[in-house]
């Protein structure tokens, strides 16, 4: 089974709190502080092996990501589908990312999505940042708490959402209605566009309405 590395204290701590299957947590012998002691306690409570390793080993596992002397090896993330997200969405709010290519931006979006309480995030297979160690680190562990599905065709995935009774709302700066005025009582998929070009034309066609991605003048 393939594995993925979680680098940094926040990513590893939140993985432990989320119950993510971990093969081991590796900690640099130089770290003896309270934050590391907390991680050790969490790992032992979860039955996860804790190892003291040289920095060279942590550097290798982290593959260039800043790890703060802490790296965990986690099981590969299960591949979820659009149907999986729709089937288990108690708060009835999803977020779709239309071509977010910068890993740091994707990590920040996942962190915001977790804080906003979304039921899941939908990513396209192509023209999108992958769920790398950089994304995990920037998300500050939020990626371990958010259900993430990938779709071969985002437009078709949004169409499935519409057919299941969900409203698709595109986020763009020129929309007339404020996002804070939008009625979220109906199941809603918010769609955020790519960094430079915004929403693709085909994705725009799938949107039922639009709301600004940020407040006017903010």
mmCIF file of C-alpha atoms in Angstrom:
data_model
loop_
_atom_site.group_PDB
_atom_site.id
_atom_site.type_symbol
_atom_site.label_atom_id
_atom_site.label_comp_id
_atom_site.label_asym_id
_atom_site.label_seq_id
_atom_site.Cartn_x
_atom_site.Cartn_y
_atom_site.Cartn_z
ATOM 1 C CA UNK A 1 0.000 0.000 0.000
ATOM 2 C CA UNK A 2 1.336 3.441 -0.892
ATOM 3 C CA UNK A 3 1.962 5.949 1.870
ATOM 4 C CA UNK A 4 2.177 9.703 2.238
ATOM 5 C CA UNK A 5 4.301 11.837 4.511
ATOM 6 C CA UNK A 6 2.803 14.361 6.923
ATOM 7 C CA UNK A 7 5.391 16.989 7.785
ATOM 8 C CA UNK A 8 5.226 19.394 10.687
ATOM 9 C CA UNK A 9 3.689 19.501 14.144
ATOM 10 C CA UNK A 10 0.243 20.789 13.106
ATOM 11 C CA UNK A 11 -0.229 18.238 10.323
ATOM 12 C CA UNK A 12 0.807 15.304 12.505
ATOM 13 C CA UNK A 13 -1.172 16.454 15.543
ATOM 14 C CA UNK A 14 -4.382 16.895 13.547
ATOM 15 C CA UNK A 15 -3.877 13.530 11.842
ATOM 16 C CA UNK A 16 -3.714 11.912 15.269
ATOM 17 C CA UNK A 17 -6.791 13.795 16.433
ATOM 18 C CA UNK A 18 -8.677 12.825 13.273
ATOM 19 C CA UNK A 19 -7.823 9.164 13.680
ATOM 20 C CA UNK A 20 -5.871 9.002 10.419
ATOM 21 C CA UNK A 21 -4.124 5.606 10.127
ATOM 22 C CA UNK A 22 -0.417 6.238 10.796
ATOM 23 C CA UNK A 23 2.376 3.668 10.530
ATOM 24 C CA UNK A 24 4.673 5.692 12.774
ATOM 25 C CA UNK A 25 5.548 9.174 14.004
ATOM 26 C CA UNK A 26 9.223 10.103 13.673
ATOM 27 C CA UNK A 27 10.665 12.838 15.882
ATOM 28 C CA UNK A 28 14.114 14.377 15.771
ATOM 29 C CA UNK A 29 16.269 13.558 18.772
ATOM 30 C CA UNK A 30 16.860 17.298 19.172
ATOM 31 C CA UNK A 31 13.221 18.017 20.038
ATOM 32 C CA UNK A 32 12.277 17.580 23.691
ATOM 33 C CA UNK A 33 9.751 20.401 24.153
ATOM 34 C CA UNK A 34 6.160 20.434 25.389
ATOM 35 C CA UNK A 35 4.648 20.344 21.894
ATOM 36 C CA UNK A 36 6.555 17.165 21.095
ATOM 37 C CA UNK A 37 5.558 15.620 24.425
ATOM 38 C CA UNK A 38 1.926 16.321 23.506
ATOM 39 C CA UNK A 39 2.400 14.538 20.174
ATOM 40 C CA UNK A 40 4.016 11.559 21.876
ATOM 41 C CA UNK A 41 1.079 11.299 24.285
ATOM 42 C CA UNK A 42 -1.450 11.515 21.449
ATOM 43 C CA UNK A 43 0.413 8.896 19.422
ATOM 44 C CA UNK A 44 0.681 6.470 22.315
ATOM 45 C CA UNK A 45 -3.004 6.917 23.145
ATOM 46 C CA UNK A 46 -3.788 6.051 19.513
ATOM 47 C CA UNK A 47 -1.463 3.045 19.517
ATOM 48 C CA UNK A 48 0.908 4.645 16.985
ATOM 49 C CA UNK A 49 4.630 3.864 17.158
ATOM 50 C CA UNK A 50 6.904 6.817 17.999
ATOM 51 C CA UNK A 51 10.495 6.747 16.742
ATOM 52 C CA UNK A 52 13.459 8.999 17.385
ATOM 53 C CA UNK A 53 15.240 9.538 14.077
ATOM 54 C CA UNK A 54 18.132 11.679 12.763
ATOM 55 C CA UNK A 55 17.288 14.842 10.868
ATOM 56 C CA UNK A 56 18.573 13.309 7.631
ATOM 57 C CA UNK A 57 15.857 10.656 7.769
ATOM 58 C CA UNK A 58 13.140 13.233 8.449
ATOM 59 C CA UNK A 59 14.417 15.386 5.589
ATOM 60 C CA UNK A 60 14.194 12.405 3.247
ATOM 61 C CA UNK A 61 10.656 11.498 4.247
ATOM 62 C CA UNK A 62 9.461 15.123 4.127
ATOM 63 C CA UNK A 63 10.834 15.544 0.575
ATOM 64 C CA UNK A 64 11.877 19.152 1.011
ATOM 65 C CA UNK A 65 8.936 20.313 3.146
ATOM 66 C CA UNK A 66 9.647 22.118 6.413
ATOM 67 C CA UNK A 67 8.963 19.467 9.061
ATOM 68 C CA UNK A 68 9.905 21.111 12.390
ATOM 69 C CA UNK A 69 11.546 17.867 13.453
ATOM 70 C CA UNK A 70 8.319 15.837 13.163
ATOM 71 C CA UNK A 71 7.190 13.562 10.317
ATOM 72 C CA UNK A 72 4.515 10.859 10.229
ATOM 73 C CA UNK A 73 3.941 8.215 7.593
ATOM 74 C CA UNK A 74 0.236 7.888 6.866
ATOM 75 C CA UNK A 75 -1.823 5.474 4.841
ATOM 76 C CA UNK A 76 -2.715 6.611 1.347
ATOM 77 C CA UNK A 77 -5.778 8.832 1.313
ATOM 78 C CA UNK A 78 -8.857 6.892 0.126
ATOM 79 C CA UNK A 79 -10.167 8.042 -3.239
ATOM 80 C CA UNK A 80 -13.671 9.428 -2.797
ATOM 81 C CA UNK A 81 -16.178 10.204 -5.538
ATOM 82 C CA UNK A 82 -18.759 12.943 -5.961
ATOM 83 C CA UNK A 83 -21.403 10.416 -4.966
ATOM 84 C CA UNK A 84 -19.522 9.719 -1.730
ATOM 85 C CA UNK A 85 -19.650 13.391 -0.767
ATOM 86 C CA UNK A 86 -23.323 13.735 -1.650
ATOM 87 C CA UNK A 87 -24.226 10.627 0.328
ATOM 88 C CA UNK A 88 -22.653 11.924 3.555
ATOM 89 C CA UNK A 89 -23.200 15.662 3.750
ATOM 90 C CA UNK A 90 -25.070 16.408 6.992
ATOM 91 C CA UNK A 91 -24.572 20.177 6.808
ATOM 92 C CA UNK A 92 -25.408 20.197 3.082
ATOM 93 C CA UNK A 93 -22.511 22.440 2.058
ATOM 94 C CA UNK A 94 -19.736 21.453 -0.360
ATOM 95 C CA UNK A 95 -16.835 23.379 -1.893
ATOM 96 C CA UNK A 96 -15.573 22.731 -5.435
ATOM 97 C CA UNK A 97 -12.193 24.033 -6.624
ATOM 98 C CA UNK A 98 -12.014 24.867 -10.327
ATOM 99 C CA UNK A 99 -8.309 24.577 -11.108
ATOM 100 C CA UNK A 100 -6.477 25.800 -7.991
ATOM 101 C CA UNK A 101 -2.898 25.072 -9.055
ATOM 102 C CA UNK A 102 -0.791 26.565 -6.249
ATOM 103 C CA UNK A 103 -0.330 24.033 -3.404
ATOM 104 C CA UNK A 104 -0.185 26.828 -0.848
ATOM 105 C CA UNK A 105 -3.485 28.251 -2.064
ATOM 106 C CA UNK A 106 -5.116 24.834 -1.965
ATOM 107 C CA UNK A 107 -3.830 24.260 1.555
ATOM 108 C CA UNK A 108 -5.237 27.614 2.675
ATOM 109 C CA UNK A 109 -8.595 26.796 1.037
ATOM 110 C CA UNK A 110 -8.771 23.461 2.855
ATOM 111 C CA UNK A 111 -7.991 25.218 6.130
ATOM 112 C CA UNK A 112 -10.788 27.741 5.507
ATOM 113 C CA UNK A 113 -13.181 24.988 4.408
ATOM 114 C CA UNK A 114 -12.555 23.065 7.609
ATOM 115 C CA UNK A 115 -13.113 26.199 9.687
ATOM 116 C CA UNK A 116 -16.349 26.952 7.823
ATOM 117 C CA UNK A 117 -17.661 23.449 8.461
ATOM 118 C CA UNK A 118 -18.094 22.286 4.868
ATOM 119 C CA UNK A 119 -19.080 18.649 4.369
ATOM 120 C CA UNK A 120 -16.458 18.040 1.706
ATOM 121 C CA UNK A 121 -14.246 19.453 -1.034
ATOM 122 C CA UNK A 122 -14.384 18.451 -4.698
ATOM 123 C CA UNK A 123 -11.181 18.666 -6.761
ATOM 124 C CA UNK A 124 -10.616 17.975 -10.476
ATOM 125 C CA UNK A 125 -8.040 15.373 -11.432
ATOM 126 C CA UNK A 126 -6.362 17.712 -13.925
ATOM 127 C CA UNK A 127 -5.280 21.364 -13.765
ATOM 128 C CA UNK A 128 -5.272 21.243 -9.983
ATOM 129 C CA UNK A 129 -2.692 21.040 -7.227
ATOM 130 C CA UNK A 130 -2.326 17.522 -5.852
ATOM 131 C CA UNK A 131 -2.711 16.604 -2.195
ATOM 132 C CA UNK A 132 1.000 16.804 -1.464
ATOM 133 C CA UNK A 133 2.934 17.225 1.773
ATOM 134 C CA UNK A 134 3.036 20.974 1.028
ATOM 135 C CA UNK A 135 -0.762 21.131 0.886
ATOM 136 C CA UNK A 136 -1.005 19.136 4.125
ATOM 137 C CA UNK A 137 1.447 21.463 5.877
ATOM 138 C CA UNK A 138 -0.187 24.716 4.735
ATOM 139 C CA UNK A 139 -3.620 23.389 5.683
ATOM 140 C CA UNK A 140 -2.255 23.093 9.257
ATOM 141 C CA UNK A 141 -3.783 19.639 9.534
ATOM 142 C CA UNK A 142 -7.218 20.657 8.235
ATOM 143 C CA UNK A 143 -6.809 18.313 5.259
ATOM 144 C CA UNK A 144 -7.127 15.397 7.703
ATOM 145 C CA UNK A 145 -10.553 16.609 8.880
ATOM 146 C CA UNK A 146 -12.126 17.392 5.494
ATOM 147 C CA UNK A 147 -13.522 14.766 3.131
ATOM 148 C CA UNK A 148 -11.907 15.317 -0.273
ATOM 149 C CA UNK A 149 -13.156 13.792 -3.529
ATOM 150 C CA UNK A 150 -11.581 13.958 -6.961
ATOM 151 C CA UNK A 151 -13.454 14.058 -10.247
ATOM 152 C CA UNK A 152 -12.187 13.337 -13.730
ATOM 153 C CA UNK A 153 -14.550 15.989 -15.082
ATOM 154 C CA UNK A 154 -15.576 18.777 -12.686
ATOM 155 C CA UNK A 155 -18.383 20.035 -14.937
ATOM 156 C CA UNK A 156 -19.968 16.584 -14.969
ATOM 157 C CA UNK A 157 -19.515 16.304 -11.215
ATOM 158 C CA UNK A 158 -21.369 19.591 -10.717
ATOM 159 C CA UNK A 159 -24.120 18.343 -13.012
ATOM 160 C CA UNK A 160 -24.495 15.291 -10.758
ATOM 161 C CA UNK A 161 -24.851 17.632 -7.801
ATOM 162 C CA UNK A 162 -27.575 19.597 -9.594
ATOM 163 C CA UNK A 163 -29.436 16.412 -10.513
ATOM 164 C CA UNK A 164 -29.326 15.404 -6.840
ATOM 165 C CA UNK A 165 -31.042 18.669 -5.877
ATOM 166 C CA UNK A 166 -28.044 20.818 -4.986
ATOM 167 C CA UNK A 167 -27.627 24.478 -5.968
ATOM 168 C CA UNK A 168 -24.302 25.376 -7.586
ATOM 169 C CA UNK A 169 -23.059 28.861 -6.683
ATOM 170 C CA UNK A 170 -19.989 30.308 -8.396
ATOM 171 C CA UNK A 171 -17.773 32.695 -6.449
ATOM 172 C CA UNK A 172 -16.642 35.731 -8.428
ATOM 173 C CA UNK A 173 -15.803 39.332 -7.676
ATOM 174 C CA UNK A 174 -18.422 40.946 -9.927
ATOM 175 C CA UNK A 175 -21.487 39.142 -8.563
ATOM 176 C CA UNK A 176 -24.352 41.351 -7.385
ATOM 177 C CA UNK A 177 -25.486 39.342 -4.369
ATOM 178 C CA UNK A 178 -23.287 39.294 -1.283
ATOM 179 C CA UNK A 179 -22.245 35.868 -0.097
ATOM 180 C CA UNK A 180 -23.379 36.910 3.390
ATOM 181 C CA UNK A 181 -26.895 37.472 2.013
ATOM 182 C CA UNK A 182 -27.126 34.065 0.372
ATOM 183 C CA UNK A 183 -29.675 31.602 1.772
ATOM 184 C CA UNK A 184 -27.824 28.387 2.582
ATOM 185 C CA UNK A 185 -30.941 26.494 3.693
ATOM 186 C CA UNK A 186 -30.864 24.472 0.455
ATOM 187 C CA UNK A 187 -27.982 22.061 -0.297
ATOM 188 C CA UNK A 188 -25.263 24.219 -1.870
ATOM 189 C CA UNK A 189 -22.012 23.689 -3.735
ATOM 190 C CA UNK A 190 -19.735 26.756 -3.680
ATOM 191 C CA UNK A 191 -17.325 26.858 -6.628
ATOM 192 C CA UNK A 192 -14.087 28.826 -6.376
ATOM 193 C CA UNK A 193 -12.154 29.554 -9.566
ATOM 194 C CA UNK A 194 -8.477 29.400 -10.472
ATOM 195 C CA UNK A 195 -5.981 31.972 -9.220
ATOM 196 C CA UNK A 196 -5.621 34.040 -12.405
ATOM 197 C CA UNK A 197 -8.556 33.287 -14.685
ATOM 198 C CA UNK A 198 -11.369 32.534 -12.255
ATOM 199 C CA UNK A 199 -14.096 30.114 -13.288
ATOM 200 C CA UNK A 200 -13.780 28.248 -16.587
ATOM 201 C CA UNK A 201 -16.559 28.950 -19.093
ATOM 202 C CA UNK A 202 -17.909 25.394 -18.886
ATOM 203 C CA UNK A 203 -18.016 25.591 -15.087
ATOM 204 C CA UNK A 204 -19.777 28.966 -15.227
ATOM 205 C CA UNK A 205 -22.479 27.369 -17.353
ATOM 206 C CA UNK A 206 -23.145 24.853 -14.569
ATOM 207 C CA UNK A 207 -23.654 27.563 -11.930
ATOM 208 C CA UNK A 208 -27.212 28.434 -10.921
ATOM 209 C CA UNK A 209 -26.156 31.814 -9.530
ATOM 210 C CA UNK A 210 -23.079 33.773 -8.473
ATOM 211 C CA UNK A 211 -21.833 35.397 -5.291
ATOM 212 C CA UNK A 212 -18.655 37.416 -4.689
ATOM 213 C CA UNK A 213 -15.702 35.511 -3.379
ATOM 214 C CA UNK A 214 -14.901 38.445 -1.062
ATOM 215 C CA UNK A 215 -16.802 41.459 0.183
ATOM 216 C CA UNK A 216 -16.788 44.493 -2.080
ATOM 217 C CA UNK A 217 -14.093 46.934 -1.031
ATOM 218 C CA UNK A 218 -12.469 44.441 1.371
#
